[in-house]
XYZ file of C-alpha atoms in Angstrom:
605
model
C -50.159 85.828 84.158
C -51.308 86.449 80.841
C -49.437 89.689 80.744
C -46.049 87.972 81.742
C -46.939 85.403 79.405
C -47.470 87.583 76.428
C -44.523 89.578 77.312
C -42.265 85.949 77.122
C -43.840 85.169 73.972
C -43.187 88.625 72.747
C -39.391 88.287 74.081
C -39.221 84.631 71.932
C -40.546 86.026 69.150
C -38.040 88.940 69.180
C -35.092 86.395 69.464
C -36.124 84.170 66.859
C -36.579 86.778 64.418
C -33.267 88.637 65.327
C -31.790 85.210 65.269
C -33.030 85.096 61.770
C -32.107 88.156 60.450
C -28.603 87.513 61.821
C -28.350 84.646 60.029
C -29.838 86.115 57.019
C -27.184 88.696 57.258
C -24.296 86.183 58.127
C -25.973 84.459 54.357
C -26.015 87.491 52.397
C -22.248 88.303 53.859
C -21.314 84.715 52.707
C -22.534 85.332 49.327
C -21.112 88.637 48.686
C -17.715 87.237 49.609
C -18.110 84.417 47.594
C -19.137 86.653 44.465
C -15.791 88.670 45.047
C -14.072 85.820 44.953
C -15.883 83.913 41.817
C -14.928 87.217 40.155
C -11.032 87.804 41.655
C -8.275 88.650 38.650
C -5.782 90.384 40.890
C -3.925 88.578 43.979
C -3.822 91.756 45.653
C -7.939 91.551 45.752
C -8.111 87.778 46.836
C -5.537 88.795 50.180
C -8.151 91.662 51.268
C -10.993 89.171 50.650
C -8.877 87.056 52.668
C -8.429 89.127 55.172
C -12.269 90.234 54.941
C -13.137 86.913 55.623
C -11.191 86.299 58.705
C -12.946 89.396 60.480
C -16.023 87.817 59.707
C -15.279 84.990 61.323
C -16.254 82.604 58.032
C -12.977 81.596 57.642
C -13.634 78.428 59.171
C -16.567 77.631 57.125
C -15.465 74.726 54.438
C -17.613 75.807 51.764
C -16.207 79.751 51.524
C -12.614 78.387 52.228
C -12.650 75.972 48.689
C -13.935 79.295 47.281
C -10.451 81.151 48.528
C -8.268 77.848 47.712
C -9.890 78.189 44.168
C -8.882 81.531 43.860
C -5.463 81.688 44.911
C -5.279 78.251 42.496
C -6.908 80.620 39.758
C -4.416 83.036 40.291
C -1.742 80.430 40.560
C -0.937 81.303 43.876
C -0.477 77.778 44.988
C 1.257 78.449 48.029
C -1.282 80.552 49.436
C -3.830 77.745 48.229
C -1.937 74.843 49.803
C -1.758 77.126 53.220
C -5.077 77.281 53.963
C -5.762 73.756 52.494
C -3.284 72.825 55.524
C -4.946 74.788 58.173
C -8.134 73.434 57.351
C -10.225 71.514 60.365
C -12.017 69.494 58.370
C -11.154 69.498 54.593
C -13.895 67.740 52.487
C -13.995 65.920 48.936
C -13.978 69.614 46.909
C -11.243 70.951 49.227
C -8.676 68.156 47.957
C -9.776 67.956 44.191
C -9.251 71.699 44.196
C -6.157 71.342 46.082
C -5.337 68.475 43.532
C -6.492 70.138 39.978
C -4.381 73.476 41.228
C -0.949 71.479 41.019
C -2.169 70.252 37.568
C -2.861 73.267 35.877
C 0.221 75.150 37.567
C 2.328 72.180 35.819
C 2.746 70.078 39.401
C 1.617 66.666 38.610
C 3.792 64.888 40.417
C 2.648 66.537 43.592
C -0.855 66.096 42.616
C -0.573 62.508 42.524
C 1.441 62.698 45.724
C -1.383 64.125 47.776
C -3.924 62.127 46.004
C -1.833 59.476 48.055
C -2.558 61.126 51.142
C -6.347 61.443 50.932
C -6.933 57.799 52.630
C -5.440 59.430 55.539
C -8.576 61.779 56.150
C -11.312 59.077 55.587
C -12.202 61.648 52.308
C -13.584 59.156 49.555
C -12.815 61.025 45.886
C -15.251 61.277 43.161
C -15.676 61.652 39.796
C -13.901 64.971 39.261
C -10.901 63.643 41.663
C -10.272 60.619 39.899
C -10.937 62.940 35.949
C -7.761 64.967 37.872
C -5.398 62.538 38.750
C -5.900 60.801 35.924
C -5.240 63.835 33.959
C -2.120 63.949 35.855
C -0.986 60.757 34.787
C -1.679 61.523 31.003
C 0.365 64.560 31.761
C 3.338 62.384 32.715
C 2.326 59.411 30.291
C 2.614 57.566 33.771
C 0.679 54.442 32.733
C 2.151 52.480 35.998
C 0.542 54.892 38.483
C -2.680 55.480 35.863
C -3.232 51.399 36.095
C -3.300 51.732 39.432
C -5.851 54.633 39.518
C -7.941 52.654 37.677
C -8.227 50.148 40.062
C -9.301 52.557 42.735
C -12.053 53.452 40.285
C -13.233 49.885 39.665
C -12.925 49.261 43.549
C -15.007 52.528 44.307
C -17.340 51.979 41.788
C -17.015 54.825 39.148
C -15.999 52.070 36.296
C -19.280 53.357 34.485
C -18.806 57.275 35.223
C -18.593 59.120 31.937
C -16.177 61.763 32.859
C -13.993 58.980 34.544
C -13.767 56.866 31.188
C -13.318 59.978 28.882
C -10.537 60.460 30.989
C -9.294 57.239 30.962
C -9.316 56.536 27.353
C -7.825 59.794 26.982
C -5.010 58.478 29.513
C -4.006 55.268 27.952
C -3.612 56.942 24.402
C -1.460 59.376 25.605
C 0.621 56.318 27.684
C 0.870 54.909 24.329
C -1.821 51.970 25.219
C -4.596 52.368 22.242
C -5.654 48.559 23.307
C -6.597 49.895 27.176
C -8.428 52.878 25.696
C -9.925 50.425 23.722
C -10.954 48.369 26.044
C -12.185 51.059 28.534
C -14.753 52.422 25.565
C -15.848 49.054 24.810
C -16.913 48.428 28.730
C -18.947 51.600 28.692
C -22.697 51.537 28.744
C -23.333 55.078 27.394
C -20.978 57.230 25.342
C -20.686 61.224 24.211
C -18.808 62.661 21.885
C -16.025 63.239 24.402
C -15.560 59.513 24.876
C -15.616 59.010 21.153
C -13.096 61.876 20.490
C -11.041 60.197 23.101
C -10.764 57.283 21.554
C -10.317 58.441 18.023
C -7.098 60.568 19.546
C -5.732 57.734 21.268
C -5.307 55.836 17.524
C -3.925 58.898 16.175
C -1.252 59.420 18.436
C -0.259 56.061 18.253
C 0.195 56.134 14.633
C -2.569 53.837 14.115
C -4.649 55.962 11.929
C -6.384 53.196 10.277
C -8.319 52.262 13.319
C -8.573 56.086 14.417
C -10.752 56.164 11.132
C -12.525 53.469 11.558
C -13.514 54.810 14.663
C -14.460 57.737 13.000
C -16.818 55.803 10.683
C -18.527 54.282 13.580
C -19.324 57.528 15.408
C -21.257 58.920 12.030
C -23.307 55.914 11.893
C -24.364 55.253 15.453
C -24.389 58.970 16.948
C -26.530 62.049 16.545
C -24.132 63.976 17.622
C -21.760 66.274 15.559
C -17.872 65.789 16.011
C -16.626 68.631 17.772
C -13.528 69.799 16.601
C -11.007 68.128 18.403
C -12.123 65.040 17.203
C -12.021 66.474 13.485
C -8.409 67.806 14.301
C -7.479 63.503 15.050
C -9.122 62.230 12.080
C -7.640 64.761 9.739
C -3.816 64.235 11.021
C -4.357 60.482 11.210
C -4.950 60.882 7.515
C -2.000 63.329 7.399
C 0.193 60.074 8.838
C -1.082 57.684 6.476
C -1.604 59.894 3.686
C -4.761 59.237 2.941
C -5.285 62.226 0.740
C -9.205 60.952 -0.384
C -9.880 60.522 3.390
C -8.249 63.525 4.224
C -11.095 65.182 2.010
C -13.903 63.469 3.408
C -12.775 64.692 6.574
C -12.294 68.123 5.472
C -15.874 68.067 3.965
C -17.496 66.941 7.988
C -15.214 69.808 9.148
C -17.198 72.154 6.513
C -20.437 70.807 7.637
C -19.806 71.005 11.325
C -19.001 74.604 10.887
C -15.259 74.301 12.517
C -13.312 75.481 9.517
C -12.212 79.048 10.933
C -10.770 76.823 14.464
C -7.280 77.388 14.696
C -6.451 73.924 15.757
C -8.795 71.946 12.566
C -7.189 75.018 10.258
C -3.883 74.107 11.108
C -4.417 70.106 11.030
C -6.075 70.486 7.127
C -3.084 72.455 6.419
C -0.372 69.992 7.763
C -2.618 67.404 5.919
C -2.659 68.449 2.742
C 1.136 69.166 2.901
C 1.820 65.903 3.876
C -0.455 64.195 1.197
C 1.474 66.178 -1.235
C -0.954 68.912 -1.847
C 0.702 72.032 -1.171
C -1.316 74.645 -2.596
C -4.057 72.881 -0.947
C -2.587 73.654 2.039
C -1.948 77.521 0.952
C -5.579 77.675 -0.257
C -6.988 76.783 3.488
C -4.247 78.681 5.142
C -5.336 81.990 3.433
C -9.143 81.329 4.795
C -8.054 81.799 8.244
C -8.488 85.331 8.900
C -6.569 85.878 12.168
C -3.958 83.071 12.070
C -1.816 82.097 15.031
C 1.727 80.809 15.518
C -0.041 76.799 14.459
C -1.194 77.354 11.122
C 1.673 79.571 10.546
C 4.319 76.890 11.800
C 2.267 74.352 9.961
C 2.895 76.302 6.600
C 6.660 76.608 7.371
C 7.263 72.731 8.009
C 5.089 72.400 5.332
C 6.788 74.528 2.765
C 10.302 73.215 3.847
C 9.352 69.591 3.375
C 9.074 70.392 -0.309
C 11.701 71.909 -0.704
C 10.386 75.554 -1.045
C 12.933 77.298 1.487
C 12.411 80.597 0.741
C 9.002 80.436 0.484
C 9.394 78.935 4.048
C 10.949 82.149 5.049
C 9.088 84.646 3.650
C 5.921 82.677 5.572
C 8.493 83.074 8.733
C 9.444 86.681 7.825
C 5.338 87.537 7.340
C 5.049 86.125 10.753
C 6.950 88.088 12.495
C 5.960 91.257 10.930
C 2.441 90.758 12.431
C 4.226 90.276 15.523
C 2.871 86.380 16.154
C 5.960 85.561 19.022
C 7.564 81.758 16.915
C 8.296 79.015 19.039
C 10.789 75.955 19.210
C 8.777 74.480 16.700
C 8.670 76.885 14.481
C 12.336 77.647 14.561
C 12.491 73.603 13.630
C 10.422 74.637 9.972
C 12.525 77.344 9.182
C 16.108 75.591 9.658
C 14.811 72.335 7.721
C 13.864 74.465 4.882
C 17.279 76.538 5.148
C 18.543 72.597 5.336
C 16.683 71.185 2.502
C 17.139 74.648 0.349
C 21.174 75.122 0.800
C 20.578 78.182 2.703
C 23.214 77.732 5.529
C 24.043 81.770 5.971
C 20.068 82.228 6.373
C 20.175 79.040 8.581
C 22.732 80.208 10.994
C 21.466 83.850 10.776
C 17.991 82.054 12.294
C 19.958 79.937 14.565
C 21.874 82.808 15.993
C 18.292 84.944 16.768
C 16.750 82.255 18.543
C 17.431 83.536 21.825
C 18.922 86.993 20.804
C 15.689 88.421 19.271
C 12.814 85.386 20.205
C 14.068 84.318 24.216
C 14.062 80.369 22.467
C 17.222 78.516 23.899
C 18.215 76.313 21.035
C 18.130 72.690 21.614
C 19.369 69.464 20.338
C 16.317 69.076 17.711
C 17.635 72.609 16.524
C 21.090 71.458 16.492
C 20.198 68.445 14.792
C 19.332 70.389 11.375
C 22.289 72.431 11.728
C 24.240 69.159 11.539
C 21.952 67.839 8.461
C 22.513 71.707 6.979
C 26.161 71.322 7.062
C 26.543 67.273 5.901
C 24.570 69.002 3.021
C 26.832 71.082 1.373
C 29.986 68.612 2.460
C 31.056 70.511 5.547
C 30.975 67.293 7.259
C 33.855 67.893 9.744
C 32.258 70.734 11.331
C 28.900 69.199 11.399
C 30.498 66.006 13.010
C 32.553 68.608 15.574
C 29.101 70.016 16.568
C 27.560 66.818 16.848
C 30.220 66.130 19.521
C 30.194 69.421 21.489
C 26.519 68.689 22.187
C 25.587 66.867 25.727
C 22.294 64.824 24.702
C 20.519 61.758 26.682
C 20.153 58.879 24.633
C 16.436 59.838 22.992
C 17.797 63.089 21.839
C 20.912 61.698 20.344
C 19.123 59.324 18.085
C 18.174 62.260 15.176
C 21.238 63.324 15.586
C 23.345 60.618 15.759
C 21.146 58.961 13.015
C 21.614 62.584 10.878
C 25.499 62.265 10.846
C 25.619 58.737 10.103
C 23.167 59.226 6.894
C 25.404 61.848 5.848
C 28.978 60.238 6.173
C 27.490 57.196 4.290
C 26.498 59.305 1.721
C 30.071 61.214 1.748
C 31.985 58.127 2.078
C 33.485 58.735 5.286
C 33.795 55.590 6.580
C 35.524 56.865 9.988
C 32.304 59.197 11.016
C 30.208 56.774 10.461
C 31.605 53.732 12.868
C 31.769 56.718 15.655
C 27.592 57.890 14.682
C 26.813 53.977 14.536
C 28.613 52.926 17.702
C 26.844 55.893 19.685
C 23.425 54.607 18.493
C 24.407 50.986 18.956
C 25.717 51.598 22.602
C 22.951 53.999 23.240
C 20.419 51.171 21.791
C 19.142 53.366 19.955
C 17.893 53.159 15.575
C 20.402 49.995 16.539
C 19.084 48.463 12.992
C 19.556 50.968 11.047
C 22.778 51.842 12.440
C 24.106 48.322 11.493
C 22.815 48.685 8.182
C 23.885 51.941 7.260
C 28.013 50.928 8.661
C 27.484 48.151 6.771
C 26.363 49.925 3.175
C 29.346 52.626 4.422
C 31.665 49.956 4.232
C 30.508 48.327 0.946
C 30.299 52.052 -0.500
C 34.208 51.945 0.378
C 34.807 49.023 -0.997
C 35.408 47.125 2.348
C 33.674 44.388 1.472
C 35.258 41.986 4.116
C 33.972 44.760 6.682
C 30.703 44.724 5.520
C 30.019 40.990 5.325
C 31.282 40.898 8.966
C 28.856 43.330 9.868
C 25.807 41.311 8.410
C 26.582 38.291 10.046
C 27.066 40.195 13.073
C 23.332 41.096 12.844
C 22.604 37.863 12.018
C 24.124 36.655 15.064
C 22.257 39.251 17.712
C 19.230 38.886 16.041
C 19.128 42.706 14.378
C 16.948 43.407 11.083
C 16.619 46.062 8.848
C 12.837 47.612 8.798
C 11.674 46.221 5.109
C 11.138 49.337 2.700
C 7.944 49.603 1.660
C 5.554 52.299 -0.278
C 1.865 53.049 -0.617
C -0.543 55.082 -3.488
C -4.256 55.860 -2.546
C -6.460 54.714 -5.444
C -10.070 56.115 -4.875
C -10.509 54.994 -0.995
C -8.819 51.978 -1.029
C -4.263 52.119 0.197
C -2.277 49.574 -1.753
C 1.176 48.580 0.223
C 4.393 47.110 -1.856
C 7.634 45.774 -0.789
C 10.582 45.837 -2.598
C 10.872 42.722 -4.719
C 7.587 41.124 -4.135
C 5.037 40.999 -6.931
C 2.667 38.887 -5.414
C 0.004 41.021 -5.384
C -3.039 41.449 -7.928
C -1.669 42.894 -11.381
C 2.051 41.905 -10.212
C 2.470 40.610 -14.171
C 1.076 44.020 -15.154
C 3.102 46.368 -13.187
C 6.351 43.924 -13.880
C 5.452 44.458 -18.167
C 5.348 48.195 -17.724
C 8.364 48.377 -15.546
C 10.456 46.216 -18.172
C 8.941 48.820 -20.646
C 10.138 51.895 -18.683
C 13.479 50.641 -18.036
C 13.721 50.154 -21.603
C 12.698 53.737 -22.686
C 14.629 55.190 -19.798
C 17.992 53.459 -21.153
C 17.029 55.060 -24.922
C 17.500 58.073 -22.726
C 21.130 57.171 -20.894
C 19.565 55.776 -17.852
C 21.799 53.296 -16.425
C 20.424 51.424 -13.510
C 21.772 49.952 -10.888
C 24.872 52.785 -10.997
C 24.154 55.086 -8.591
C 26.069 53.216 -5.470
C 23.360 52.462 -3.382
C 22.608 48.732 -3.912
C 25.230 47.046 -1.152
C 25.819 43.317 -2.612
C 28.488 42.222 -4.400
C 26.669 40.693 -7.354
C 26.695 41.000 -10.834
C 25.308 44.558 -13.196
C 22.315 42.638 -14.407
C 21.119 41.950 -10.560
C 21.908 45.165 -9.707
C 19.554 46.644 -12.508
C 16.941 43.967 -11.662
C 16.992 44.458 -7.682
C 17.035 48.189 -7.734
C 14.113 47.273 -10.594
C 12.021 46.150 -8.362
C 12.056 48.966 -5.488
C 8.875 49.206 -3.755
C 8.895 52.807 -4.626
C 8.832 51.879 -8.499
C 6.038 48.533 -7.861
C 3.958 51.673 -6.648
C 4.146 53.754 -9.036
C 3.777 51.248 -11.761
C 0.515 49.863 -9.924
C -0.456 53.767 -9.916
C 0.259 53.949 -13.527
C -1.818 51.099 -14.739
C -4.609 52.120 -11.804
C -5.278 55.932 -12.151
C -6.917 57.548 -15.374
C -3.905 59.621 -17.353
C -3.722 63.236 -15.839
C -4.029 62.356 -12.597
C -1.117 63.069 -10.510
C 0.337 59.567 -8.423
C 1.454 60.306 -4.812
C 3.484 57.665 -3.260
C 3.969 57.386 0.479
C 7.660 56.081 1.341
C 8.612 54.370 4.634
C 12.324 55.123 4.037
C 14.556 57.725 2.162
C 13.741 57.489 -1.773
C 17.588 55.985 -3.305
C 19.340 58.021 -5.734
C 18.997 55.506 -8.683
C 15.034 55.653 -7.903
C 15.083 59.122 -8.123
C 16.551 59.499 -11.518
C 14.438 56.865 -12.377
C 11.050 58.501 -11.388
C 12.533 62.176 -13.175
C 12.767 60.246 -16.631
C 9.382 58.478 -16.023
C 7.294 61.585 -15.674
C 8.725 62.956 -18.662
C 7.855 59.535 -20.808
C 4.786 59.193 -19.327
C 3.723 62.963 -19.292
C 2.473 62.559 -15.695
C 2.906 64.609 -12.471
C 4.464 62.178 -9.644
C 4.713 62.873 -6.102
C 6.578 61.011 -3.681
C 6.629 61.291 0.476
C 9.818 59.697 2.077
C 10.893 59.878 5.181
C 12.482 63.360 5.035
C 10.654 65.113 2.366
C 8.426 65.716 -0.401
C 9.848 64.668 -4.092
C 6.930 66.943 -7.444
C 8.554 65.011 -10.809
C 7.051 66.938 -13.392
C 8.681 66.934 -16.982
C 11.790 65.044 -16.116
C 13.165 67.530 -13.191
C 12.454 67.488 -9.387
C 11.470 69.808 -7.234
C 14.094 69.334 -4.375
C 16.736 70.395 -7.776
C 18.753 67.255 -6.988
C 19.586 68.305 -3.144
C 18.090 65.969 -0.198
């Protein structure tokens, strides 16, 4: 008895430990498989794994199988991923994020919200990472119907206070174009990281609200610990770019210094576009040549950059350097180099670059490229063929507008009043820049002499309710902005600024200035209201205000919300040669250096 006894207990003990060894074999099996897969570049290696597994017999265990979905996703092997997804018994939370983040990344959004749909249907609740996903899908599409929504399931489910979840959401409504919801997300949340705070700061500066994005700024660098990682520097430094905020633009520069992010391509190649757009070219050259392996960014950044001032073959020779280090350009970068072949009067160059787009570079031209082909052309006067190219391009209505708007600026400025009703009437019918179309027909007309024509027009807008965007202009004085609109001297120093502006006209007429002649004031008044309207630009009230501001030898920049007139731009070249000052000004299109009674651009913009 104790014999048969012993020999049972011997016989359970043998079981149990084969039993365990099995399983410690069936565990160490699991794990190698799992390590091959963790480690899988080739998608010939992740169908023998596959294949492995099934053999096995594990390929009906959940957690190895979101290993395999995650490889074939890595591997971008959706299909394959989606497959076993399908045949899956019992597919759990990680199966249908993976399932969900792999249509993301391969540039499937769409899909990934559709299944997100679908999870109800198999009782699986999502978390954190699920919702981060679809949410990133949304911001993807700048769906911010289907992203409202999503939030609600998060409120609902309980995640409202989930860090990842709101850093995602913040991130979400700026790219929707809804700073206020971002806003308002970050202001609900009990604990914040940089991420959230980097979040936020982007969602301002792609909204063009850069004032707030730096406020936001501010607020981090009192209240956190924390350094700003560079993405967040990369958000401050081009909402300064926007605003032109040259002083903050430094500041920023210096935290970038300080947080050890100056060699990141992305920071590198924001500075540069910053101090290009604050007027501060060789700025931008000077932190350009500190990058010691540059990429296609800061390279594309010095192009635009270069062209906005007017420096076209500088532009190309950036282009040309480019290329011999074999950096591959993209659409972008073709955009630089035919606005500075625009803004230079190098058409042959231009269509030479146009032509090699796809030839040498695989880059189908688009309607953006088009679009400075037709500004290249107005340029020199060949406005027939750039209007017959404007035609022979299909465009939906967003990517008509430039284009449209481009051949409308350039038949007002050539007179041709019979281009320009067909460029406004597209935009108008399109609803598209519908203000400035009516404006612009209407100065066409007055330009003409069709005075009865242009009256009509006015009252027209009158009538529909249509007004032109007020010009207005900006100088940075230490770290404060000052705004002016044309005509209003309201402001602090107003009797100052309209002494010294009487005193300039003066000195300019001693020099054959004329003003008010240059055909671009569109009311049928009088010579002496001419003089005093076009007096009173904002563009001048600025510079005045910078001249009575700013200790002598500094240079003024002024920041320009619309193109800088002709009769402006005579004035400003005999100012900075009676003054003795350097004077930049940023319109819309481009960058304007008066030094010593000449302009950079040579008279063509």
């Amino acid at each position: 008895m104790k014999r048969l006894f012993n020999g049972k207990c011997l016989f359970s003990l043998t079981t149990l430990h084969l039993s365990r060894q099995k399983k410690r074999s069936n565990y160490h099996t699991k794990a190698n498989f799992i390590e091959k897969l963790r480690n899988c570049n080739h998608f010939n290696a992740a169908i023998s794994t596959h294949s492995s597994l099934f053999k096995s017999g594990l390929l009906f265990d959940t957690f190895t199988i979101n290993h395999l979905i995650n490889c074939y996703i890595r591997l971008h092997k959706t299909g394959h991923a989606q497959q076993l997804f399908d045949e899956m018994p019992e597919p759990n939370v990680v199966s249908w994020t993976s399932i969900i983040a792999g249509y993301v990344d391969t540039g499937q959004p769409k899909f990934a919200l559709w299944l997100y749909t679908k999870m109800p249907e198999s009782s699986v609740v999502p978390n954190d990472f699920t919702f981060s996903t679809v949410i990133n899908a949304c911001s993807i599409l700048a769906d911010l119907e289907t992203g409202k929504k999503i939030h609600t399931h998060i409120e609902l489910l309980g995640f409202q206070g989930n860090l990842v979840v709101c850093s995602s959401l913040i991130d979400m409504y700026g790219k929707c174009n809804d700073p206020d919801g971002a806003r308002r997300v970050f202001d609900l949340m009990e604990y914040r990281n940089v991420v959230s705070w980097t979040s936020l700061v982007a969602a301002y500066a792609q909204n063009a609200r850069g004032h707030e994005a730096l406020q936001v700024f501010r607020e981090f660098s009192s209240l956190m610990r924390e350094s700003p990682n560079h993405f967040m520097l990369a958000s401050v430094i081009n909402a300064c770019a926007s605003l032109g905020k040259l002083v903050s633009g430094k500041v920023a520069h210096g935290a970038v210094i300080r947080s050890g992010h100056e060699i990141n391509d992305v920071v590198a190649s924001a500075l540069v576009d910053m101090y290009a757009k604050c007027g501060c070219f060789s700025y931008s050259d000077k932190v350009f040549r500190r990058i010691t392996d540059p990429s296609v960014i800061p390279y594309t950044s010095m192009i635009v950059g270069a062209a906005k001032y007017g420096l076209g073959k500088l532009s190309l020779q950036f282009f040309d350097e480019m290329i011999e280090r074999r950096i591959k350009p993209n659409d972008i970068t073709f955009v630089g180099v035919l606005h500075a072949c625009s803004h230079s009067g190098l058409v042959d160059e231009g269509l030479k670059h146009l032509n090699s787009m796809y030839e040498k570079h695989g880059i189908m031209p688009d309607t953006k490229h088009y679009t400075c082909v037709v500004d290249m052309l107005s340029r020199i006067g060949c406005l027939d063929e750039a209007h017959r190219l404007a035609k022979s391009i299909r465009v939906n209505p967003d990517e008509g507008a430039l284009l449209w708007g481009t051949l409308l600026s350039a038949s007002r400025l050539q007179g041709r009043v019979d281009i320009a009703v067909e460029a406004s009437k597209w935009l108008i019918e399109s609803n598209q820049q519908v203000a400035g179309a009516y404006v612009i027909l209407s100065n066409t007309y007055a330009l003409a002499g069709e005075w009865e024509n242009a009256n009509s027009l006015r009252s027209e807008m009158r009538r529909v309710g249509v007004y032109k965007e007020p010009g207005c202009s900006w100088v940075e004085n230490k770290d404060s902005t000052y705004v002016f609109y044309a005509g209003d001297l309201s402001f602090e120093r107003g009797s100052e600024v309209l002494s010294l502006l009487k005193d300039l006209e003066r000195r300019m007429k001693e020099k054959g200035y004329v003003g008010g002649s240059m055909g671009l004031v569109f009311v049928d008044v009088e010579q002496e209201a001419k003089e005093e309207i076009v007096g009173l630009h904002s563009e001048r009230l600025a510079l005045a205000f910078g001249l009575i501001s700013m200790p002598k030898g500094i240079t003024i920049r002024v920041m320009k919300n619309l193109r800088m007139c002709k009769d402006c731009h005579e004035a400003f070249k005999l100012i900075s040669e009676i003054v003795e000052r350097e004077i930049v000004v940023r319109d819309v299109n481009r960058f304007h250096h008066f030094k010593n009674g000449s302009c950079s651009c040579m008279d063509f913009w």
